[in-house]
Amino acid sequence: MNKPLFDIPYNTYSLLSETERYLLEYIHQNIEEIATMSIVKLSERANVSTATIVRLMKKIGYNGYTSFKYRLKQDKKMADTGDWLGDIDEDIKRVIKKNEEEVLKTTQLQSIGQIEDAVQKMYDAEKIFIFSRGFSEMIAKEMMVKLQTLDKICETHEDPNIIRIKSRNLKKNDLAIFVSLNGETSELVEACQNLNIKQVTTITLTTRIDSSLSKLSDMTLLGYKVDHSLFQEYEVRSRLSLNVIARILLDAYVIRTNKKTFQ
């Protein structure tokens, strides 16, 4: 071979074993397939061990086989057909894809203008009150803690009676945020009705645009929810999309208020 492949420096190439050089040549000859081939398939096709593949990748400057494939896809502008999940059980693969779908579609549903408006309302509010129930409480508490670290006066309430009482006592320059997967929790809907009467600004994070909370709120940040749940007998559906919206909202708040971005 007259020259190294993939622009590998000659001194690096000279240190490769015969098996590694053979593997590199095999990759070169089958480059169109490699970008979508799992490490196990490559091992079988080239008749080398997966350890040899990983060792070669590290020697030519990549963290591993996955990062090498990513670079090939970028250079060749190949579409990723999802074969990077080829070694994973089909049921687990569906779970990964389901979560990926929720995140991607949730981000696609967001409007920059709406996020900007929500951030401005949060900034202008004298106090922020976050109301939630069930598993959505964890999202509300995280939002509260992060806002408090940014010196914003913020409370979160989960008890139905306290939610009802608090909603009657908020002031016009306060802001209420509702976190609700389906937007139909009775005490949250009642609280939003009370706040409408008092002309308090309300923002809802939910997955249903046609829900009661969405219709009552001044703003709705919508998340995407897949219909299928692995816990069908219980109301423990994923709040991943609501987590994504909360993170986007809080990160945008940090940026717009010139604070240090938190992780």
PDB file of C-alpha atoms in Angstrom:
ATOM      1  CA  MET A   1       0.000   0.000   0.000  1.00  0.00           C
ATOM      2  CA  ASN A   2       1.497   3.260  -1.108  1.00  0.00           C
ATOM      3  CA  LYS A   3      -0.329   5.649   1.246  1.00  0.00           C
ATOM      4  CA  PRO A   4      -2.319   5.509   4.464  1.00  0.00           C
ATOM      5  CA  LEU A   5      -6.114   5.522   4.308  1.00  0.00           C
ATOM      6  CA  PHE A   6      -8.379   8.244   5.716  1.00  0.00           C
ATOM      7  CA  ASP A   7      -5.508  10.745   5.917  1.00  0.00           C
ATOM      8  CA  ILE A   8      -3.844   8.772   8.706  1.00  0.00           C
ATOM      9  CA  PRO A   9      -0.267   9.963   9.367  1.00  0.00           C
ATOM     10  CA  TYR A  10       2.324   7.506   8.073  1.00  0.00           C
ATOM     11  CA  ASN A  11       3.932   7.031  11.505  1.00  0.00           C
ATOM     12  CA  THR A  12       0.525   6.010  12.877  1.00  0.00           C
ATOM     13  CA  TYR A  13      -0.116   3.642  10.007  1.00  0.00           C
ATOM     14  CA  SER A  14       3.309   2.028  10.419  1.00  0.00           C
ATOM     15  CA  LEU A  15       2.431   1.075  13.990  1.00  0.00           C
ATOM     16  CA  LEU A  16      -0.697  -0.867  13.008  1.00  0.00           C
ATOM     17  CA  SER A  17      -0.612  -4.650  13.121  1.00  0.00           C
ATOM     18  CA  GLU A  18      -1.261  -6.707  10.019  1.00  0.00           C
ATOM     19  CA  THR A  19      -4.792  -7.487  11.233  1.00  0.00           C
ATOM     20  CA  GLU A  20      -5.489  -3.828  11.863  1.00  0.00           C
ATOM     21  CA  ARG A  21      -4.188  -2.879   8.400  1.00  0.00           C
ATOM     22  CA  TYR A  22      -6.378  -5.571   6.867  1.00  0.00           C
ATOM     23  CA  LEU A  23      -9.385  -4.218   8.779  1.00  0.00           C
ATOM     24  CA  LEU A  24      -8.644  -0.680   7.637  1.00  0.00           C
ATOM     25  CA  GLU A  25      -8.464  -1.882   4.027  1.00  0.00           C
ATOM     26  CA  TYR A  26     -11.757  -3.764   4.459  1.00  0.00           C
ATOM     27  CA  ILE A  27     -13.424  -0.617   5.786  1.00  0.00           C
ATOM     28  CA  HIS A  28     -12.049   1.338   2.853  1.00  0.00           C
ATOM     29  CA  GLN A  29     -13.395  -1.199   0.333  1.00  0.00           C
ATOM     30  CA  ASN A  30     -16.823  -1.286   1.975  1.00  0.00           C
ATOM     31  CA  ILE A  31     -17.117   2.334   3.041  1.00  0.00           C
ATOM     32  CA  GLU A  32     -20.705   2.754   1.796  1.00  0.00           C
ATOM     33  CA  GLU A  33     -21.929  -0.002   4.113  1.00  0.00           C
ATOM     34  CA  ILE A  34     -19.739   0.754   7.135  1.00  0.00           C
ATOM     35  CA  ALA A  35     -21.529   3.973   8.070  1.00  0.00           C
ATOM     36  CA  THR A  36     -24.698   1.996   8.846  1.00  0.00           C
ATOM     37  CA  MET A  37     -23.124  -1.268  10.010  1.00  0.00           C
ATOM     38  CA  SER A  38     -23.039  -2.322  13.647  1.00  0.00           C
ATOM     39  CA  ILE A  39     -19.752  -3.323  15.247  1.00  0.00           C
ATOM     40  CA  VAL A  40     -20.964  -6.928  15.524  1.00  0.00           C
ATOM     41  CA  LYS A  41     -21.803  -7.091  11.822  1.00  0.00           C
ATOM     42  CA  LEU A  42     -18.451  -5.586  10.898  1.00  0.00           C
ATOM     43  CA  SER A  43     -16.728  -8.118  13.140  1.00  0.00           C
ATOM     44  CA  GLU A  44     -18.523 -10.976  11.369  1.00  0.00           C
ATOM     45  CA  ARG A  45     -18.019  -9.602   7.855  1.00  0.00           C
ATOM     46  CA  ALA A  46     -14.305  -8.774   8.275  1.00  0.00           C
ATOM     47  CA  ASN A  47     -13.657 -11.858  10.413  1.00  0.00           C
ATOM     48  CA  VAL A  48     -11.959  -9.889  13.186  1.00  0.00           C
ATOM     49  CA  SER A  49     -12.822  -9.418  16.843  1.00  0.00           C
ATOM     50  CA  THR A  50     -14.772  -6.419  18.117  1.00  0.00           C
ATOM     51  CA  ALA A  51     -11.757  -5.681  20.332  1.00  0.00           C
ATOM     52  CA  THR A  52      -9.612  -5.314  17.191  1.00  0.00           C
ATOM     53  CA  ILE A  53     -12.144  -2.843  15.750  1.00  0.00           C
ATOM     54  CA  VAL A  54     -12.162  -0.736  18.892  1.00  0.00           C
ATOM     55  CA  ARG A  55      -8.358  -0.853  19.139  1.00  0.00           C
ATOM     56  CA  LEU A  56      -8.009   0.300  15.542  1.00  0.00           C
ATOM     57  CA  MET A  57     -10.445   3.176  16.042  1.00  0.00           C
ATOM     58  CA  LYS A  58      -8.483   4.446  19.017  1.00  0.00           C
ATOM     59  CA  LYS A  59      -5.186   4.197  17.166  1.00  0.00           C
ATOM     60  CA  ILE A  60      -6.468   6.299  14.258  1.00  0.00           C
ATOM     61  CA  GLY A  61      -7.808   8.993  16.568  1.00  0.00           C
ATOM     62  CA  TYR A  62     -11.433   8.157  17.428  1.00  0.00           C
ATOM     63  CA  ASN A  63     -13.040   7.475  20.803  1.00  0.00           C
ATOM     64  CA  GLY A  64     -14.563   4.302  19.437  1.00  0.00           C
ATOM     65  CA  TYR A  65     -16.419   2.735  16.539  1.00  0.00           C
ATOM     66  CA  THR A  66     -19.537   4.860  17.069  1.00  0.00           C
ATOM     67  CA  SER A  67     -17.640   8.141  16.759  1.00  0.00           C
ATOM     68  CA  PHE A  68     -15.887   6.802  13.646  1.00  0.00           C
ATOM     69  CA  LYS A  69     -19.257   5.980  12.031  1.00  0.00           C
ATOM     70  CA  TYR A  70     -20.548   9.423  12.904  1.00  0.00           C
ATOM     71  CA  ARG A  71     -17.610  11.029  11.133  1.00  0.00           C
ATOM     72  CA  LEU A  72     -18.206   8.860   8.059  1.00  0.00           C
ATOM     73  CA  LYS A  73     -21.844   9.889   7.950  1.00  0.00           C
ATOM     74  CA  GLN A  74     -20.885  13.522   8.149  1.00  0.00           C
ATOM     75  CA  ASP A  75     -18.225  13.252   5.445  1.00  0.00           C
ATOM     76  CA  LYS A  76     -20.348  11.169   3.085  1.00  0.00           C
ATOM     77  CA  LYS A  77     -23.614  12.937   3.977  1.00  0.00           C
ATOM     78  CA  MET A  78     -25.273   9.612   4.533  1.00  0.00           C
ATOM     79  CA  ALA A  79     -28.612   9.320   6.270  1.00  0.00           C
ATOM     80  CA  ASP A  80     -28.570   7.502   9.576  1.00  0.00           C
ATOM     81  CA  THR A  81     -31.048   4.666   9.180  1.00  0.00           C
ATOM     82  CA  GLY A  82     -30.951   3.774  12.852  1.00  0.00           C
ATOM     83  CA  ASP A  83     -28.629   0.769  12.525  1.00  0.00           C
ATOM     84  CA  TRP A  84     -26.539   2.109  15.381  1.00  0.00           C
ATOM     85  CA  LEU A  85     -29.197   0.344  17.477  1.00  0.00           C
ATOM     86  CA  GLY A  86     -28.631  -2.898  15.595  1.00  0.00           C
ATOM     87  CA  ASP A  87     -27.132  -4.746  18.576  1.00  0.00           C
ATOM     88  CA  ILE A  88     -29.998  -3.872  20.906  1.00  0.00           C
ATOM     89  CA  ASP A  89     -33.043  -6.019  21.655  1.00  0.00           C
ATOM     90  CA  GLU A  90     -36.050  -4.959  19.548  1.00  0.00           C
ATOM     91  CA  ASP A  91     -38.226  -4.183  22.595  1.00  0.00           C
ATOM     92  CA  ILE A  92     -35.519  -2.009  24.146  1.00  0.00           C
ATOM     93  CA  LYS A  93     -34.955  -0.347  20.773  1.00  0.00           C
ATOM     94  CA  ARG A  94     -38.640   0.634  20.678  1.00  0.00           C
ATOM     95  CA  VAL A  95     -38.336   2.145  24.149  1.00  0.00           C
ATOM     96  CA  ILE A  96     -35.331   4.229  23.067  1.00  0.00           C
ATOM     97  CA  LYS A  97     -37.125   5.357  19.921  1.00  0.00           C
ATOM     98  CA  LYS A  98     -40.249   6.263  21.903  1.00  0.00           C
ATOM     99  CA  ASN A  99     -38.282   8.562  24.200  1.00  0.00           C
ATOM    100  CA  GLU A 100     -36.375  10.029  21.270  1.00  0.00           C
ATOM    101  CA  GLU A 101     -39.681  10.722  19.518  1.00  0.00           C
ATOM    102  CA  GLU A 102     -41.105  12.507  22.562  1.00  0.00           C
ATOM    103  CA  VAL A 103     -38.072  14.775  22.878  1.00  0.00           C
ATOM    104  CA  LEU A 104     -37.775  15.602  19.168  1.00  0.00           C
ATOM    105  CA  LYS A 105     -41.456  16.280  18.603  1.00  0.00           C
ATOM    106  CA  THR A 106     -41.707  18.325  21.792  1.00  0.00           C
ATOM    107  CA  THR A 107     -38.871  20.615  20.694  1.00  0.00           C
ATOM    108  CA  GLN A 108     -40.505  20.945  17.269  1.00  0.00           C
ATOM    109  CA  LEU A 109     -43.722  22.117  18.921  1.00  0.00           C
ATOM    110  CA  GLN A 110     -42.023  25.026  20.662  1.00  0.00           C
ATOM    111  CA  SER A 111     -42.229  28.568  19.325  1.00  0.00           C
ATOM    112  CA  ILE A 112     -39.295  30.888  19.942  1.00  0.00           C
ATOM    113  CA  GLY A 113     -41.660  33.828  20.191  1.00  0.00           C
ATOM    114  CA  GLN A 114     -43.795  32.063  22.763  1.00  0.00           C
ATOM    115  CA  ILE A 115     -40.769  31.062  24.832  1.00  0.00           C
ATOM    116  CA  GLU A 116     -39.592  34.676  24.739  1.00  0.00           C
ATOM    117  CA  ASP A 117     -43.024  35.868  25.908  1.00  0.00           C
ATOM    118  CA  ALA A 118     -43.087  33.329  28.745  1.00  0.00           C
ATOM    119  CA  VAL A 119     -39.600  34.341  29.871  1.00  0.00           C
ATOM    120  CA  GLN A 120     -40.616  38.003  29.874  1.00  0.00           C
ATOM    121  CA  LYS A 121     -43.681  37.250  31.999  1.00  0.00           C
ATOM    122  CA  MET A 122     -41.505  35.288  34.442  1.00  0.00           C
ATOM    123  CA  TYR A 123     -39.039  38.158  34.629  1.00  0.00           C
ATOM    124  CA  ASP A 124     -41.746  40.778  35.209  1.00  0.00           C
ATOM    125  CA  ALA A 125     -43.645  38.792  37.850  1.00  0.00           C
ATOM    126  CA  GLU A 126     -43.250  39.817  41.465  1.00  0.00           C
ATOM    127  CA  LYS A 127     -43.742  36.198  42.556  1.00  0.00           C
ATOM    128  CA  ILE A 128     -44.086  32.924  40.649  1.00  0.00           C
ATOM    129  CA  PHE A 129     -46.413  30.186  41.897  1.00  0.00           C
ATOM    130  CA  ILE A 130     -46.137  26.706  40.353  1.00  0.00           C
ATOM    131  CA  PHE A 131     -49.102  24.355  40.789  1.00  0.00           C
ATOM    132  CA  SER A 132     -48.965  20.622  40.047  1.00  0.00           C
ATOM    133  CA  ARG A 133     -50.212  17.203  41.117  1.00  0.00           C
ATOM    134  CA  GLY A 134     -48.881  13.646  41.023  1.00  0.00           C
ATOM    135  CA  PHE A 135     -45.677  12.947  39.114  1.00  0.00           C
ATOM    136  CA  SER A 136     -45.687  16.465  37.697  1.00  0.00           C
ATOM    137  CA  GLU A 137     -44.744  17.675  41.190  1.00  0.00           C
ATOM    138  CA  MET A 138     -41.120  16.668  40.599  1.00  0.00           C
ATOM    139  CA  ILE A 139     -40.900  18.951  37.583  1.00  0.00           C
ATOM    140  CA  ALA A 140     -42.513  21.809  39.514  1.00  0.00           C
ATOM    141  CA  LYS A 141     -40.099  21.425  42.423  1.00  0.00           C
ATOM    142  CA  GLU A 142     -37.081  21.436  40.128  1.00  0.00           C
ATOM    143  CA  MET A 143     -38.350  24.602  38.461  1.00  0.00           C
ATOM    144  CA  MET A 144     -38.875  26.240  41.845  1.00  0.00           C
ATOM    145  CA  VAL A 145     -35.386  25.421  43.106  1.00  0.00           C
ATOM    146  CA  LYS A 146     -33.710  26.692  39.950  1.00  0.00           C
ATOM    147  CA  LEU A 147     -35.716  29.907  39.939  1.00  0.00           C
ATOM    148  CA  GLN A 148     -34.883  30.466  43.612  1.00  0.00           C
ATOM    149  CA  THR A 149     -31.175  30.061  42.844  1.00  0.00           C
ATOM    150  CA  LEU A 150     -31.676  32.919  40.386  1.00  0.00           C
ATOM    151  CA  ASP A 151     -33.089  35.074  43.209  1.00  0.00           C
ATOM    152  CA  LYS A 152     -36.652  34.794  41.913  1.00  0.00           C
ATOM    153  CA  ILE A 153     -39.344  34.513  44.575  1.00  0.00           C
ATOM    154  CA  CYS A 154     -41.072  31.240  43.769  1.00  0.00           C
ATOM    155  CA  GLU A 155     -43.401  28.791  45.517  1.00  0.00           C
ATOM    156  CA  THR A 156     -44.748  25.415  44.475  1.00  0.00           C
ATOM    157  CA  HIS A 157     -47.936  23.805  45.806  1.00  0.00           C
ATOM    158  CA  GLU A 158     -49.318  20.286  45.389  1.00  0.00           C
ATOM    159  CA  ASP A 159     -52.004  19.985  48.072  1.00  0.00           C
ATOM    160  CA  PRO A 160     -55.495  20.393  46.489  1.00  0.00           C
ATOM    161  CA  ASN A 161     -56.892  22.596  49.284  1.00  0.00           C
ATOM    162  CA  ILE A 162     -53.821  24.833  49.392  1.00  0.00           C
ATOM    163  CA  ILE A 163     -53.926  25.178  45.595  1.00  0.00           C
ATOM    164  CA  ARG A 164     -57.527  26.355  45.757  1.00  0.00           C
ATOM    165  CA  ILE A 165     -56.845  28.810  48.580  1.00  0.00           C
ATOM    166  CA  LYS A 166     -53.645  30.196  47.078  1.00  0.00           C
ATOM    167  CA  SER A 167     -55.320  30.772  43.725  1.00  0.00           C
ATOM    168  CA  ARG A 168     -57.806  33.119  45.395  1.00  0.00           C
ATOM    169  CA  ASN A 169     -55.063  35.198  46.997  1.00  0.00           C
ATOM    170  CA  LEU A 170     -52.565  35.832  44.201  1.00  0.00           C
ATOM    171  CA  LYS A 171     -52.014  39.414  43.113  1.00  0.00           C
ATOM    172  CA  LYS A 172     -52.296  40.792  39.610  1.00  0.00           C
ATOM    173  CA  ASN A 173     -48.515  41.191  39.278  1.00  0.00           C
ATOM    174  CA  ASP A 174     -47.892  37.535  40.233  1.00  0.00           C
ATOM    175  CA  LEU A 175     -47.525  34.669  37.747  1.00  0.00           C
ATOM    176  CA  ALA A 176     -49.006  31.181  37.983  1.00  0.00           C
ATOM    177  CA  ILE A 177     -47.502  28.189  36.158  1.00  0.00           C
ATOM    178  CA  PHE A 178     -49.430  24.920  35.879  1.00  0.00           C
ATOM    179  CA  VAL A 179     -47.677  21.612  35.155  1.00  0.00           C
ATOM    180  CA  SER A 180     -50.206  18.993  34.121  1.00  0.00           C
ATOM    181  CA  LEU A 181     -49.865  16.090  31.704  1.00  0.00           C
ATOM    182  CA  ASN A 182     -53.503  16.039  30.579  1.00  0.00           C
ATOM    183  CA  GLY A 183     -54.612  19.477  31.790  1.00  0.00           C
ATOM    184  CA  GLU A 184     -57.780  18.196  33.417  1.00  0.00           C
ATOM    185  CA  THR A 185     -56.905  17.908  37.120  1.00  0.00           C
ATOM    186  CA  SER A 186     -59.955  19.411  38.817  1.00  0.00           C
ATOM    187  CA  GLU A 187     -58.193  21.510  41.470  1.00  0.00           C
ATOM    188  CA  LEU A 188     -55.785  22.928  38.890  1.00  0.00           C
ATOM    189  CA  VAL A 189     -58.645  23.814  36.558  1.00  0.00           C
ATOM    190  CA  GLU A 190     -60.512  25.478  39.427  1.00  0.00           C
ATOM    191  CA  ALA A 191     -57.372  27.407  40.413  1.00  0.00           C
ATOM    192  CA  CYS A 192     -56.931  28.644  36.857  1.00  0.00           C
ATOM    193  CA  GLN A 193     -60.544  29.815  36.792  1.00  0.00           C
ATOM    194  CA  ASN A 194     -59.961  31.748  40.023  1.00  0.00           C
ATOM    195  CA  LEU A 195     -56.836  33.351  38.572  1.00  0.00           C
ATOM    196  CA  ASN A 196     -58.676  34.396  35.417  1.00  0.00           C
ATOM    197  CA  ILE A 197     -61.183  36.274  37.548  1.00  0.00           C
ATOM    198  CA  LYS A 198     -58.320  38.026  39.357  1.00  0.00           C
ATOM    199  CA  GLN A 199     -56.587  38.739  36.015  1.00  0.00           C
ATOM    200  CA  VAL A 200     -53.412  36.929  37.067  1.00  0.00           C
ATOM    201  CA  THR A 201     -51.269  35.724  34.154  1.00  0.00           C
ATOM    202  CA  THR A 202     -51.200  31.940  33.758  1.00  0.00           C
ATOM    203  CA  ILE A 203     -48.884  29.612  31.835  1.00  0.00           C
ATOM    204  CA  THR A 204     -49.584  25.891  31.392  1.00  0.00           C
ATOM    205  CA  LEU A 205     -47.154  23.102  30.535  1.00  0.00           C
ATOM    206  CA  THR A 206     -49.203  20.185  29.180  1.00  0.00           C
ATOM    207  CA  THR A 207     -49.531  17.636  26.368  1.00  0.00           C
ATOM    208  CA  ARG A 208     -53.136  18.455  25.428  1.00  0.00           C
ATOM    209  CA  ILE A 209     -53.932  21.611  23.539  1.00  0.00           C
ATOM    210  CA  ASP A 210     -57.671  20.925  23.848  1.00  0.00           C
ATOM    211  CA  SER A 211     -57.579  20.508  27.648  1.00  0.00           C
ATOM    212  CA  SER A 212     -59.454  22.708  30.114  1.00  0.00           C
ATOM    213  CA  LEU A 213     -56.218  24.213  31.439  1.00  0.00           C
ATOM    214  CA  SER A 214     -55.036  25.055  27.922  1.00  0.00           C
ATOM    215  CA  LYS A 215     -58.302  26.830  27.146  1.00  0.00           C
ATOM    216  CA  LEU A 216     -58.214  28.798  30.416  1.00  0.00           C
ATOM    217  CA  SER A 217     -54.512  29.732  30.422  1.00  0.00           C
ATOM    218  CA  ASP A 218     -53.027  32.843  28.852  1.00  0.00           C
ATOM    219  CA  MET A 219     -50.224  30.721  27.390  1.00  0.00           C
ATOM    220  CA  THR A 220     -49.794  26.996  26.751  1.00  0.00           C
ATOM    221  CA  LEU A 221     -46.426  25.332  26.155  1.00  0.00           C
ATOM    222  CA  LEU A 222     -47.294  22.056  24.493  1.00  0.00           C
ATOM    223  CA  GLY A 223     -45.404  18.787  24.804  1.00  0.00           C
ATOM    224  CA  TYR A 224     -45.729  15.620  22.722  1.00  0.00           C
ATOM    225  CA  LYS A 225     -46.933  12.422  24.402  1.00  0.00           C
ATOM    226  CA  VAL A 226     -46.971   8.945  22.862  1.00  0.00           C
ATOM    227  CA  ASP A 227     -50.174   7.010  23.435  1.00  0.00           C
ATOM    228  CA  HIS A 228     -48.561   3.764  24.557  1.00  0.00           C
ATOM    229  CA  SER A 229     -47.544   3.258  28.200  1.00  0.00           C
ATOM    230  CA  LEU A 230     -45.791   0.258  29.749  1.00  0.00           C
ATOM    231  CA  PHE A 231     -47.650   0.954  33.021  1.00  0.00           C
ATOM    232  CA  GLN A 232     -51.173   0.680  31.650  1.00  0.00           C
ATOM    233  CA  GLU A 233     -52.865  -0.083  34.971  1.00  0.00           C
ATOM    234  CA  TYR A 234     -51.532   3.053  36.655  1.00  0.00           C
ATOM    235  CA  GLU A 235     -51.482   6.788  35.905  1.00  0.00           C
ATOM    236  CA  VAL A 236     -47.705   7.001  35.718  1.00  0.00           C
ATOM    237  CA  ARG A 237     -47.265   8.074  32.112  1.00  0.00           C
ATOM    238  CA  SER A 238     -44.040   9.705  31.062  1.00  0.00           C
ATOM    239  CA  ARG A 239     -43.581  13.406  31.825  1.00  0.00           C
ATOM    240  CA  LEU A 240     -40.457  13.537  29.662  1.00  0.00           C
ATOM    241  CA  SER A 241     -41.936  16.130  27.303  1.00  0.00           C
ATOM    242  CA  LEU A 242     -42.885  18.375  30.226  1.00  0.00           C
ATOM    243  CA  ASN A 243     -39.342  18.036  31.564  1.00  0.00           C
ATOM    244  CA  VAL A 244     -38.005  19.136  28.188  1.00  0.00           C
ATOM    245  CA  ILE A 245     -40.279  22.211  28.104  1.00  0.00           C
ATOM    246  CA  ALA A 246     -39.353  23.166  31.671  1.00  0.00           C
ATOM    247  CA  ARG A 247     -35.652  22.909  30.828  1.00  0.00           C
ATOM    248  CA  ILE A 248     -36.023  25.006  27.685  1.00  0.00           C
ATOM    249  CA  LEU A 249     -38.004  27.614  29.594  1.00  0.00           C
ATOM    250  CA  LEU A 250     -35.538  27.833  32.467  1.00  0.00           C
ATOM    251  CA  ASP A 251     -32.445  27.887  30.252  1.00  0.00           C
ATOM    252  CA  ALA A 252     -34.027  30.631  28.146  1.00  0.00           C
ATOM    253  CA  TYR A 253     -34.789  32.557  31.337  1.00  0.00           C
ATOM    254  CA  VAL A 254     -31.140  32.323  32.386  1.00  0.00           C
ATOM    255  CA  ILE A 255     -29.914  33.529  28.997  1.00  0.00           C
ATOM    256  CA  ARG A 256     -32.336  36.434  28.824  1.00  0.00           C
ATOM    257  CA  THR A 257     -31.596  37.589  32.361  1.00  0.00           C
ATOM    258  CA  ASN A 258     -27.825  37.371  31.825  1.00  0.00           C
ATOM    259  CA  LYS A 259     -27.315  34.889  34.626  1.00  0.00           C
ATOM    260  CA  LYS A 260     -24.902  31.983  34.707  1.00  0.00           C
ATOM    261  CA  THR A 261     -26.418  29.006  32.892  1.00  0.00           C
ATOM    262  CA  PHE A 262     -27.072  26.034  35.201  1.00  0.00           C
ATOM    263  CA  GLN A 263     -26.759  22.404  34.199  1.00  0.00           C
TER     264      GLN A 263
END
